Tab-separated table of C-alpha atoms and ligand atoms in Angstrom:
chain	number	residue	atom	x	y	z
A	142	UNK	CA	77.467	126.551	100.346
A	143	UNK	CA	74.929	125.988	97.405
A	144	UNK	CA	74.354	128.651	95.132
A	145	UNK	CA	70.523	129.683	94.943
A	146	UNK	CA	69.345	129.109	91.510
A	147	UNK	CA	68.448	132.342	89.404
A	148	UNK	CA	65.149	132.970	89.898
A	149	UNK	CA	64.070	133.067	86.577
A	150	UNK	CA	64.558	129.504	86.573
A	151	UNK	CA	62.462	128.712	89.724
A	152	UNK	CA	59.338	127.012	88.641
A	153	UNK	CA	56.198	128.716	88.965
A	154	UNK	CA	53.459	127.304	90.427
A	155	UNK	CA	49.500	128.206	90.141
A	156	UNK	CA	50.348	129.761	93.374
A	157	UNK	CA	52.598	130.330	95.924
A	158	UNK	CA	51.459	131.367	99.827
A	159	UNK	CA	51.769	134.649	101.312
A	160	UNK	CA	53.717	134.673	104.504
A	161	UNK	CA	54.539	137.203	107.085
A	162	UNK	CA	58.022	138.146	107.848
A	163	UNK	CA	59.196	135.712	110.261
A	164	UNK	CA	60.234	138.267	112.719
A	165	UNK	CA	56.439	140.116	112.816
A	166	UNK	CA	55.109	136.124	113.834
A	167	UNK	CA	57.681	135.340	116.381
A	168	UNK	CA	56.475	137.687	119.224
A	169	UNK	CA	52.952	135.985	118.800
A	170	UNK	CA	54.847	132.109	119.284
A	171	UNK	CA	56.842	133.662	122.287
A	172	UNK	CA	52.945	134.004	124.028
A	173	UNK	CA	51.958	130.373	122.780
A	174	UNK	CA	55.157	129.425	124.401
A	175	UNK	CA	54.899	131.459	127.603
A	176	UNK	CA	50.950	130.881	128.490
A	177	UNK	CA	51.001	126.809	127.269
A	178	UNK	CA	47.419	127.365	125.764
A	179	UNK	CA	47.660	125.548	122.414
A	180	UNK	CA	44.256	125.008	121.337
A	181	UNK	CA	40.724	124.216	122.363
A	182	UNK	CA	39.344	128.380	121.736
A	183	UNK	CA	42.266	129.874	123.586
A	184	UNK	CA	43.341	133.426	123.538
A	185	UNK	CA	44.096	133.894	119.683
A	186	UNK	CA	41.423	131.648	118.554
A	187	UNK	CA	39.066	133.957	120.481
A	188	UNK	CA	40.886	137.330	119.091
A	189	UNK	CA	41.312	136.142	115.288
A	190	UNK	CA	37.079	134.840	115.371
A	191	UNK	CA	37.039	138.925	116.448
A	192	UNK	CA	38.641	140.459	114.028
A	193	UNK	CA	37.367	138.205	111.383
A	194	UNK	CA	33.816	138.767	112.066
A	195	UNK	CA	34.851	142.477	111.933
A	196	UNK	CA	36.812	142.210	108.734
A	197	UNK	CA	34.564	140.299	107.063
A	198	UNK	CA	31.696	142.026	107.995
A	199	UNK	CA	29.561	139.266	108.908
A	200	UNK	CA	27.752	138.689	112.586
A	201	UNK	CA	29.413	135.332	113.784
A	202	UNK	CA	31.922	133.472	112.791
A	203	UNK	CA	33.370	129.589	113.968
A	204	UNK	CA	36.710	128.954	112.934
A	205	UNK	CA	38.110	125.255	112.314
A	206	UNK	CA	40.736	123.145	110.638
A	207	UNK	CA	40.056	123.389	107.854
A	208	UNK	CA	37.420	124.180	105.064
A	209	UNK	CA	36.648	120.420	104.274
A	210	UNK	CA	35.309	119.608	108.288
A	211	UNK	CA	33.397	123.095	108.141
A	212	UNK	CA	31.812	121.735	105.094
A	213	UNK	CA	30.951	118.228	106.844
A	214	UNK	CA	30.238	120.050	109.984
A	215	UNK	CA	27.992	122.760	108.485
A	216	UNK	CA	25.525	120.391	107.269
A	217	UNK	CA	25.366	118.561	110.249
A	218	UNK	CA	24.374	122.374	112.018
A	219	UNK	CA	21.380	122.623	109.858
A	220	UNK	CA	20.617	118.570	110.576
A	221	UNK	CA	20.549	118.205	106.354
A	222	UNK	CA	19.875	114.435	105.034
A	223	UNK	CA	18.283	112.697	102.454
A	224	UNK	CA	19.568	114.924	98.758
A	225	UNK	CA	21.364	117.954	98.101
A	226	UNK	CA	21.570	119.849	95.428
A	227	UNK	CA	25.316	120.885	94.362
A	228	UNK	CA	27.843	122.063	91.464
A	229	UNK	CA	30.047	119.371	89.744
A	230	UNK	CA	32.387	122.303	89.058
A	231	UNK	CA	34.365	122.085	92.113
A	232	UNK	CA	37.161	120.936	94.310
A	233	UNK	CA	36.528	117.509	95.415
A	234	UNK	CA	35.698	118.943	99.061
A	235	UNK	CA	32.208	120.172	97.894
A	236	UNK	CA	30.912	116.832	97.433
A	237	UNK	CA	33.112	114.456	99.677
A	238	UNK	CA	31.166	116.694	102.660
A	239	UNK	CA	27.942	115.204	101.401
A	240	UNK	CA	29.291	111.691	100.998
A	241	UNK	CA	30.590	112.216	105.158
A	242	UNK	CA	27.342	112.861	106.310
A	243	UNK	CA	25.267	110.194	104.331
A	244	UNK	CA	24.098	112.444	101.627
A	245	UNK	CA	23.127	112.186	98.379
A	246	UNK	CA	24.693	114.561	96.088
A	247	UNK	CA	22.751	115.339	93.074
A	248	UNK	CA	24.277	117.303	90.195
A	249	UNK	CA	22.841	119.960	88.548
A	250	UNK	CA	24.912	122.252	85.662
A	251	UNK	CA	26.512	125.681	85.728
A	252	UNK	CA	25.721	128.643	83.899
A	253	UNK	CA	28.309	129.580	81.258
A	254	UNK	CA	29.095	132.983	82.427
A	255	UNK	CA	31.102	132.243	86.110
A	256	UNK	CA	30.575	128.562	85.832
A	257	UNK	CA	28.444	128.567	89.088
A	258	UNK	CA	25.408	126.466	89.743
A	259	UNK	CA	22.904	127.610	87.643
A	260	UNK	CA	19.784	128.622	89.422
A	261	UNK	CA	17.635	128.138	86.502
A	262	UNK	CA	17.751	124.574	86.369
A	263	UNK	CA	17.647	123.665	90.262
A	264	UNK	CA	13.866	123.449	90.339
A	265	UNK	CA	13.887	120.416	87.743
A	266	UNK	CA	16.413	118.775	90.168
A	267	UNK	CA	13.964	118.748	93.417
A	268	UNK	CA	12.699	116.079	95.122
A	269	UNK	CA	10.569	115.221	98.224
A	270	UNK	CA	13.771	113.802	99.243
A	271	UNK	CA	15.354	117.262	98.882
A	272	UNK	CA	16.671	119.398	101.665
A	273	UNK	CA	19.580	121.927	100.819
A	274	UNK	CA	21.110	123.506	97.838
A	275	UNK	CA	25.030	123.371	98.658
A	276	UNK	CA	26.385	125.883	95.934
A	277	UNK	CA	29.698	127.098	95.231
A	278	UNK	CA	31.182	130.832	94.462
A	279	UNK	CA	33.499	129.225	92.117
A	280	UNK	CA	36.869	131.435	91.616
A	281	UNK	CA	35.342	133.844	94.154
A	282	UNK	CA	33.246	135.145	91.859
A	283	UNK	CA	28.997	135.172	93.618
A	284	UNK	CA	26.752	132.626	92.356
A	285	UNK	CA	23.542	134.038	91.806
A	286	UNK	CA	22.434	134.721	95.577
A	287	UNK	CA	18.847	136.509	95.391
A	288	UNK	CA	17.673	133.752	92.615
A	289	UNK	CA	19.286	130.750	95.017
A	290	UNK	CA	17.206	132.561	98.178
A	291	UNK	CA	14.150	132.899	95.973
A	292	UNK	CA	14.241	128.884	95.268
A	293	UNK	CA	15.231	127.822	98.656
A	294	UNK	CA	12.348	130.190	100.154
A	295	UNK	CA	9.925	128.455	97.809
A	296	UNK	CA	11.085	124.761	98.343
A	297	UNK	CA	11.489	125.382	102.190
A	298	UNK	CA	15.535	124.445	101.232
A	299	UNK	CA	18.452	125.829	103.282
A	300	UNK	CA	21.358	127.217	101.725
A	301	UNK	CA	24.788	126.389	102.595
A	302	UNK	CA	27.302	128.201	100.670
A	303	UNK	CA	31.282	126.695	99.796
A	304	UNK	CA	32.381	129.974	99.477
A	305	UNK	CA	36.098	127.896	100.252
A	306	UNK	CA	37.666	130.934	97.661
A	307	UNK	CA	35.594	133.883	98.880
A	308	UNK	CA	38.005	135.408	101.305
A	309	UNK	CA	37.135	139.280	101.374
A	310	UNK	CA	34.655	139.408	98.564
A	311	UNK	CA	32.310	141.641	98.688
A	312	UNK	CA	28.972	141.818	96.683
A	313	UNK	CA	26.174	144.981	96.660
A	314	UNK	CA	28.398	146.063	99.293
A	315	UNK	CA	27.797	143.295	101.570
A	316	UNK	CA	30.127	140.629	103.109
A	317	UNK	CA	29.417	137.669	100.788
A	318	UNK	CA	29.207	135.168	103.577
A	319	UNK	CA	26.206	136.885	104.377
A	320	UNK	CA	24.125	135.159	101.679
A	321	UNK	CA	22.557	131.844	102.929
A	322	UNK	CA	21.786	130.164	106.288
A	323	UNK	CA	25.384	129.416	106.280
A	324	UNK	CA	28.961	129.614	104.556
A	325	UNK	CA	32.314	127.831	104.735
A	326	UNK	CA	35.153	129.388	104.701
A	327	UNK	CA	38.781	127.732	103.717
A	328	UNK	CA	42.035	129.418	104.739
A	329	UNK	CA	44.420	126.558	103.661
A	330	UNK	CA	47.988	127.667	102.529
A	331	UNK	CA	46.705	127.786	98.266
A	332	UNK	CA	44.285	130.571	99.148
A	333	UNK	CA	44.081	134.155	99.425
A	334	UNK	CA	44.325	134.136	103.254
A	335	UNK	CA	46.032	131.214	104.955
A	336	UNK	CA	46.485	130.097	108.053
A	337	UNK	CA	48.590	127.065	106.576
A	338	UNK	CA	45.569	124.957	107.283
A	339	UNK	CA	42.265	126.687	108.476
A	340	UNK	CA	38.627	127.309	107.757
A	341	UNK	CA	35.510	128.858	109.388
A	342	UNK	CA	31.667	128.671	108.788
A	343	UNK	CA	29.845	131.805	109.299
A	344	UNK	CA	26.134	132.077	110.442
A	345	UNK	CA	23.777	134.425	111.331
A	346	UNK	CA	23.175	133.969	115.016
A	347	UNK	CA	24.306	133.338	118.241
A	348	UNK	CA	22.412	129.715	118.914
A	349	UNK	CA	23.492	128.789	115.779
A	350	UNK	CA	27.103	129.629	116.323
A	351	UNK	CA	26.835	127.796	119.987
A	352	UNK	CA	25.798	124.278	118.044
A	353	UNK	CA	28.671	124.753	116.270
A	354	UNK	CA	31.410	125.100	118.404
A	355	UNK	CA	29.661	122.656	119.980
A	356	UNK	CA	30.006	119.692	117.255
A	357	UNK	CA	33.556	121.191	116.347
A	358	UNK	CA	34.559	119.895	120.011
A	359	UNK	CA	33.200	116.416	120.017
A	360	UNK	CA	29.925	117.675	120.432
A	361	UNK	CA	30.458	119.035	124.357
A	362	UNK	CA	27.754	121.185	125.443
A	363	UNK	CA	29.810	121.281	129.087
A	364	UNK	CA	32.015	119.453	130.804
A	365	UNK	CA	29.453	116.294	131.178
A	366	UNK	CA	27.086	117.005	128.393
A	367	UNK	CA	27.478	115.633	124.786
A	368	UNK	CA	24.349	117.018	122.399
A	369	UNK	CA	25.750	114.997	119.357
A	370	UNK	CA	28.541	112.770	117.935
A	371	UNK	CA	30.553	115.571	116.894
A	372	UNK	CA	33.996	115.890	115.748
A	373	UNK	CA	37.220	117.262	116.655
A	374	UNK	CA	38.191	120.266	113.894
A	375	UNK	CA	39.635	122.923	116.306
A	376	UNK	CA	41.738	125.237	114.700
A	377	UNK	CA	44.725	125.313	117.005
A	378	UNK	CA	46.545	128.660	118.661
A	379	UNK	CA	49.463	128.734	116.142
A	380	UNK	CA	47.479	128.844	113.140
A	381	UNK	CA	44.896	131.586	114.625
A	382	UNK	CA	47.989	133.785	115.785
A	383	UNK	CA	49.347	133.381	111.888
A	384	UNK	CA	45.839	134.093	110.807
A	385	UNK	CA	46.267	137.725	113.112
A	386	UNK	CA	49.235	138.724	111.333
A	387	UNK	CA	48.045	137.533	108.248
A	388	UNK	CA	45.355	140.121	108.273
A	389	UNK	CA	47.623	142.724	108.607
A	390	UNK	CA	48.762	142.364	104.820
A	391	UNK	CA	45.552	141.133	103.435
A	392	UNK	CA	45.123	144.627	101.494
A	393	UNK	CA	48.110	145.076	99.844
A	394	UNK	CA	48.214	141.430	98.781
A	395	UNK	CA	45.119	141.448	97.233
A	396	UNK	CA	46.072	144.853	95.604
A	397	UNK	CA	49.207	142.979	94.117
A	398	UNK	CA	46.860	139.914	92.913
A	399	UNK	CA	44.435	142.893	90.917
A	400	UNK	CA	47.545	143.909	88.973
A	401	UNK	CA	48.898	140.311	87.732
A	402	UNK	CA	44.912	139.948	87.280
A	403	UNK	CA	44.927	142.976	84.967
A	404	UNK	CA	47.868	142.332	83.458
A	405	UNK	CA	46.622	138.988	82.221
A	406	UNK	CA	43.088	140.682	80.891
A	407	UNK	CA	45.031	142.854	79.071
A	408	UNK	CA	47.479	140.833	77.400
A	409	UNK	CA	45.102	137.823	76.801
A	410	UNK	CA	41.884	139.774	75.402
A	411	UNK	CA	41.565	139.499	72.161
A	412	UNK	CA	43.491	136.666	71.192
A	413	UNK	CA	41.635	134.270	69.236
A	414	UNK	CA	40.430	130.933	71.077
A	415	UNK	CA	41.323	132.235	74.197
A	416	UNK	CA	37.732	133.556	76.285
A	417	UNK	CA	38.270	134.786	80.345
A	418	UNK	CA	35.501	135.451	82.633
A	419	UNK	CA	33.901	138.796	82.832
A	420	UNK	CA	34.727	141.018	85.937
A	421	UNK	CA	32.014	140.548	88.549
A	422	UNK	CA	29.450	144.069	88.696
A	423	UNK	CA	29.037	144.976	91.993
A	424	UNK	CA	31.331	142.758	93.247
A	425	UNK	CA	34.759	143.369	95.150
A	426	UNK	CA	36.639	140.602	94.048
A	427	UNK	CA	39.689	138.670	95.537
A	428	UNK	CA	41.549	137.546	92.282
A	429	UNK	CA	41.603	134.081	93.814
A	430	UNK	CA	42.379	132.181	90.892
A	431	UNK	CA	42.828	133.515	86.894
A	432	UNK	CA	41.197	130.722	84.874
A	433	UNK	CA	41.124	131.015	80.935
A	434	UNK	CA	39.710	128.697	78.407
A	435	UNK	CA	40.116	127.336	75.360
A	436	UNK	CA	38.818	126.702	72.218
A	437	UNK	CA	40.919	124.668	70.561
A	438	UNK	CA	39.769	124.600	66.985
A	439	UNK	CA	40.160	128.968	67.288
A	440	UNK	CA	43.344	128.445	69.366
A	441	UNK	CA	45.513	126.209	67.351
A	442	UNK	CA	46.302	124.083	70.298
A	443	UNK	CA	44.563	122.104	72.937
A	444	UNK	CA	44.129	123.157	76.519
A	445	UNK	CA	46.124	120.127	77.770
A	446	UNK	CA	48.592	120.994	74.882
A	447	UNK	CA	48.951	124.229	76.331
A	448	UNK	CA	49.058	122.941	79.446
A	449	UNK	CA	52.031	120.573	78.695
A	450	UNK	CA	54.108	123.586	76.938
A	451	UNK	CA	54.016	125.845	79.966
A	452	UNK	CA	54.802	122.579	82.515
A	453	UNK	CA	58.067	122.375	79.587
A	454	UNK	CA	59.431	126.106	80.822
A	455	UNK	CA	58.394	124.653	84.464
A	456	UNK	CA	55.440	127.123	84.699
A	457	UNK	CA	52.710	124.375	86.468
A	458	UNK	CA	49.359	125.802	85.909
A	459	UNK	CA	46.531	123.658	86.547
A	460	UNK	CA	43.253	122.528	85.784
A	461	UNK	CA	40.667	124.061	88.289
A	462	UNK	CA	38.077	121.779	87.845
A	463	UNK	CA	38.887	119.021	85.872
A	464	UNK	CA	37.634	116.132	86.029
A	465	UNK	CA	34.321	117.341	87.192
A	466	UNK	CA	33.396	115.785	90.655
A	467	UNK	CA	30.340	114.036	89.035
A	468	UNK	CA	33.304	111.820	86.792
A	469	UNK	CA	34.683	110.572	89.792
A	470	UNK	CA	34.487	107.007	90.579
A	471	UNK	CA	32.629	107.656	93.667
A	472	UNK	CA	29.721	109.018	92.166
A	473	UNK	CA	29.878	108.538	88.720
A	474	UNK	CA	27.063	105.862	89.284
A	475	UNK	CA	24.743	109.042	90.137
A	476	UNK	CA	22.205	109.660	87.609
A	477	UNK	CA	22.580	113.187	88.155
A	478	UNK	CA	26.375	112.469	86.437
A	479	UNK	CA	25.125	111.337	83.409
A	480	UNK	CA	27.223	113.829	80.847
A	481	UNK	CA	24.082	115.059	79.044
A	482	UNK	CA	22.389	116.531	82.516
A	483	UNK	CA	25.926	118.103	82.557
A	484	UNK	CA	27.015	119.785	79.254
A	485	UNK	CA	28.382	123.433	80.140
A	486	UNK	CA	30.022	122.336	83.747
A	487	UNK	CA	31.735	119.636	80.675
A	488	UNK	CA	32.752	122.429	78.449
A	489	UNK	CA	34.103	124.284	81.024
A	490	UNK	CA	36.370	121.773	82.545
A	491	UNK	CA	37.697	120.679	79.493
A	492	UNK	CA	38.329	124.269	78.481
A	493	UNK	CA	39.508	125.091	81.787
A	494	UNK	CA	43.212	126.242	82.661
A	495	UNK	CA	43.979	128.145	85.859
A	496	UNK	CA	47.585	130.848	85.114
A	497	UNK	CA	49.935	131.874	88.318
A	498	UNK	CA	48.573	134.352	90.258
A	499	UNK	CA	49.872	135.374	93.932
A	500	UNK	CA	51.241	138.819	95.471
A	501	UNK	CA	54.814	137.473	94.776
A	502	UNK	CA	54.528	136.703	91.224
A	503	UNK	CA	56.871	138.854	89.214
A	504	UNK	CA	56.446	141.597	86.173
A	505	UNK	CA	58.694	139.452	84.245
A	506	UNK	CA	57.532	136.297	85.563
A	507	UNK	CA	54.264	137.232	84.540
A	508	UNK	CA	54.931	138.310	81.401
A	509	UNK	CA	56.848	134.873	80.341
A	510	UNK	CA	53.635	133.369	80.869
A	511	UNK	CA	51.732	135.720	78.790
A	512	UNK	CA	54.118	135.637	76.173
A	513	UNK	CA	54.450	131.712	76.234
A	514	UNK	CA	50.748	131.591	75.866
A	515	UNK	CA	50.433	134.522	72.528
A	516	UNK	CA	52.596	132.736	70.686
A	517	UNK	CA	51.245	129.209	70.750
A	518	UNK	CA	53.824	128.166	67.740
B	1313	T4K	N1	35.706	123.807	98.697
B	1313	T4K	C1	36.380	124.321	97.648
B	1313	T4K	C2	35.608	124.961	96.561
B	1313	T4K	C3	37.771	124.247	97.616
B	1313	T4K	O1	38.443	124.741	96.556
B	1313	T4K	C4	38.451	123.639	98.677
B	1313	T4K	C5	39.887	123.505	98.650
B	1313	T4K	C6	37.705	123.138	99.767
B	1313	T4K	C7	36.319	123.228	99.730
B	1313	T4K	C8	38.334	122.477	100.951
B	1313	T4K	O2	39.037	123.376	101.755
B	1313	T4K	P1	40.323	122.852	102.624
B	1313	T4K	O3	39.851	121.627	103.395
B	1313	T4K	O4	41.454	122.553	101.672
B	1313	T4K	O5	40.619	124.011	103.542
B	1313	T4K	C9	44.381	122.684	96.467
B	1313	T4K	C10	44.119	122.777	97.950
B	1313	T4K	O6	44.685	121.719	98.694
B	1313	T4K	C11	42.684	122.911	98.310
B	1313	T4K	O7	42.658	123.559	99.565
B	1313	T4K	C12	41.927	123.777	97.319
B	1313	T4K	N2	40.527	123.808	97.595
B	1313	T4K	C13	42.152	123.303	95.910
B	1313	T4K	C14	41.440	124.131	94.892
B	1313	T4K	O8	43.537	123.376	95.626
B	1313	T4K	P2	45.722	120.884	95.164
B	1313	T4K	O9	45.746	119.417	95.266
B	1313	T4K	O10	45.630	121.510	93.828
B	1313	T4K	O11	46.943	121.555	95.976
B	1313	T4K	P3	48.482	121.450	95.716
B	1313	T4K	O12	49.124	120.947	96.946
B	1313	T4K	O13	48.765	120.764	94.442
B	1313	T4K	O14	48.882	123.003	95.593
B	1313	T4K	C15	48.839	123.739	94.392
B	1313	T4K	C16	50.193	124.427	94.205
B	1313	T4K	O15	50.378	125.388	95.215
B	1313	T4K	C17	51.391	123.514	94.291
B	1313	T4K	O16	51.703	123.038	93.021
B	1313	T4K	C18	52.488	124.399	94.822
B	1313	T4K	C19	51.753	125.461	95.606
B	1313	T4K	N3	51.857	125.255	97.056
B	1313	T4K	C20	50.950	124.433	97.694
B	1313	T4K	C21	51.044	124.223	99.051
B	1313	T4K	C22	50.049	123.341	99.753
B	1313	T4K	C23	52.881	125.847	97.752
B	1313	T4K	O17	53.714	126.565	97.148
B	1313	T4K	N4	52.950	125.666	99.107
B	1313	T4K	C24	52.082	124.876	99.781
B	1313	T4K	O18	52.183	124.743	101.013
B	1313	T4K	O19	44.503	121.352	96.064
């Protein structure tokens, strides 16, 4: 038999999925197994849409295969063309939906203080061409939502939120997939909920929710009826039943994330070149991700110096979001990606470095990492 290395010599990843115990899933596969339903809004789908919408606190929810079709998907429930208006500060996801449906993405900068689209310089970005602003609640932490609705409401704009790391968050109290005409959701196996592969958009009424489980299912509207070229993004019965069971730990994980989350606020304040963002105010966060930045000339080191020494003591943080979507070769052509439209959302991702943080990650394990990064000798 092969000895299990020690697990202080496991490498640590940015993050690492929460799972159930296998035993508290099995009972749920047994039913898969029994009743043959194994996608296509069976029993579980139906159950887990439920209990999300409860959980979540928002009126309807759609759930799908993942966060990248919602995204393509959601835009196509709102019937958005011509230019959008979106973050460069992203995963890749954000903009490939726009490129999917035909769609011009033009890039407008982030404020320094969350690194979310900044709302203050989305007027200068509208045209007549102009249909949607398609921001992001980087980290998990809310973009500004009343200033967004106050834009949109003037520009006669829809909203479609990538709130892809928002799981659970909360802000003034409210569900923050309540904000906009419509959010996205992603549950895939990096984030704080996972159903190993999964997403959802969320809207705000029951026609709207019809469309689109509608154009999640090729567009059926009935057995004969097709009311557009829709796609297939189903989330199937085995990843809704692990979604169920996932719920059922969702508190105490996130209560585990809060401490590493704390622990890393307190260790890394203070230390010269090293800036984190501020807590969120009336926010209940997730502590999706733990980015830090830095300043190299205050530091001593660069980022990607820093970066390399952790990757040496196999601790693989990573670079959440560098390069910026607008350097990609795809749309790099895009006047909005000239660098000087773009200079914070550059600052950031150079800056940029994302530390371990998931329920499982240990004191000491934690600590390493904090202690590799103080002294930067
Ligand atoms: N919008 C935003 C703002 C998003 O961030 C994302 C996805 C989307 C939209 C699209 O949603 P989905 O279509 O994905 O539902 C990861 C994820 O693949 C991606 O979901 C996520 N954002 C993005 C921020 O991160 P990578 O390429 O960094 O993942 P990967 O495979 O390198 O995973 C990171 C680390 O996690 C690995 O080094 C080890 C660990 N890991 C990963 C997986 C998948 C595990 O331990 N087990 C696993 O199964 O993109």
């Amino acid at each position: 038999m092969t000895k299990k290395p020690k697990a202080h010599n496991n490498p640590i990843y940015v993050t690492q999925p929460s799972l159930p115990e296998l035993q508290e899933f099995i009972p749920y596969l047994q039913k898969i197994w029994d009743n043959k339903i194994l996608t296509n809004n069976g029993p579980f789908h139906q159950q887990l849409e439920k209990e999300l919408a409860q959980f979540l606190g928002v009126p309807f929810i759609s759930l799908f295969a993942n966060g990248t079709l919602a995204l393509v998907t959601a835009l196509q429930v709102l019937r958005i063309t011509g230019e959008v208006i979106t973050t460069p500060y992203s995963f890749v996801a954000t903009t490939h939906s726009l490129w999917w449906n035909n769609i011009k993405p033009v890039f407008v900068d982030i404020e320094p203080e969350f690194g979310n689209l900044d709302p203050e310089k989305i007027e200068a970005a509208i045209t007549p061409k102009t249909t949607a602003i398609l921001p992001v609640h980087v980290y998990g932490n809310p973009c500004k939502v009343d200033k967004m609705k106050e834009i949109a409401d003037i520009y006669g704009l829809k909203v479609i939120y990538d709130a892809a790391h928002c799981f659970g968050v909360k802000h003034k109290g409210v569900g923050i997939c309540n904000y906009g005409d419509l959010s996205i959701l992603s549950f895939h196996a990096t984030k704080v909920f996972n159903t190993m592969e999964g997403g959802a958009i969320i809207c705000h009424d029951e026609a709207t929710k019809k469309r689109i489980d509608y154009l999640k299912n090729f567009g059926f509207a009935g057995e004969t009826t097709i009311m557009a070229p829709g796609i297939n993004s189903k989330m199937n019965e085995i990843q809704a039943a692990l979604g169920l069971v996932q719920l059922n730990h969702y508190d105490e994980n996130i209560k585990k994330r809060k401490d590493i989350a704390s622990t890393y606020r307190k260790e890394l304040t203070n230390i010269k070149g090293i800036s984190m963002l501020p807590e969120p105010t009336e926010t209940d966060s997730n502590y999706a991700y733990f980015p830090i930045f830095i300043n190299e000339k205050e530091f001593g080191i660069s980022r990607d110096q820093l970066y390399e020494k952790l990757k040496q003591h196999k601790i693989f943080a990573r670079r959440y979001f560098y390069p910026l979507i607008s350097e990609f070769s795809m749309y790099k052509t895009l006047d909005s990606s000239n660098p000087s439209n773009l200079p914070t959302a550059i600052k950031l991702a150079e800056q940029v470095i994302c530390l371990p943080i998931y329920p499982d990650l240990s004191k000491s394990n934690t600590s390493k990492i904090t202690d590799l990064i103080t002294n930067n000798a």
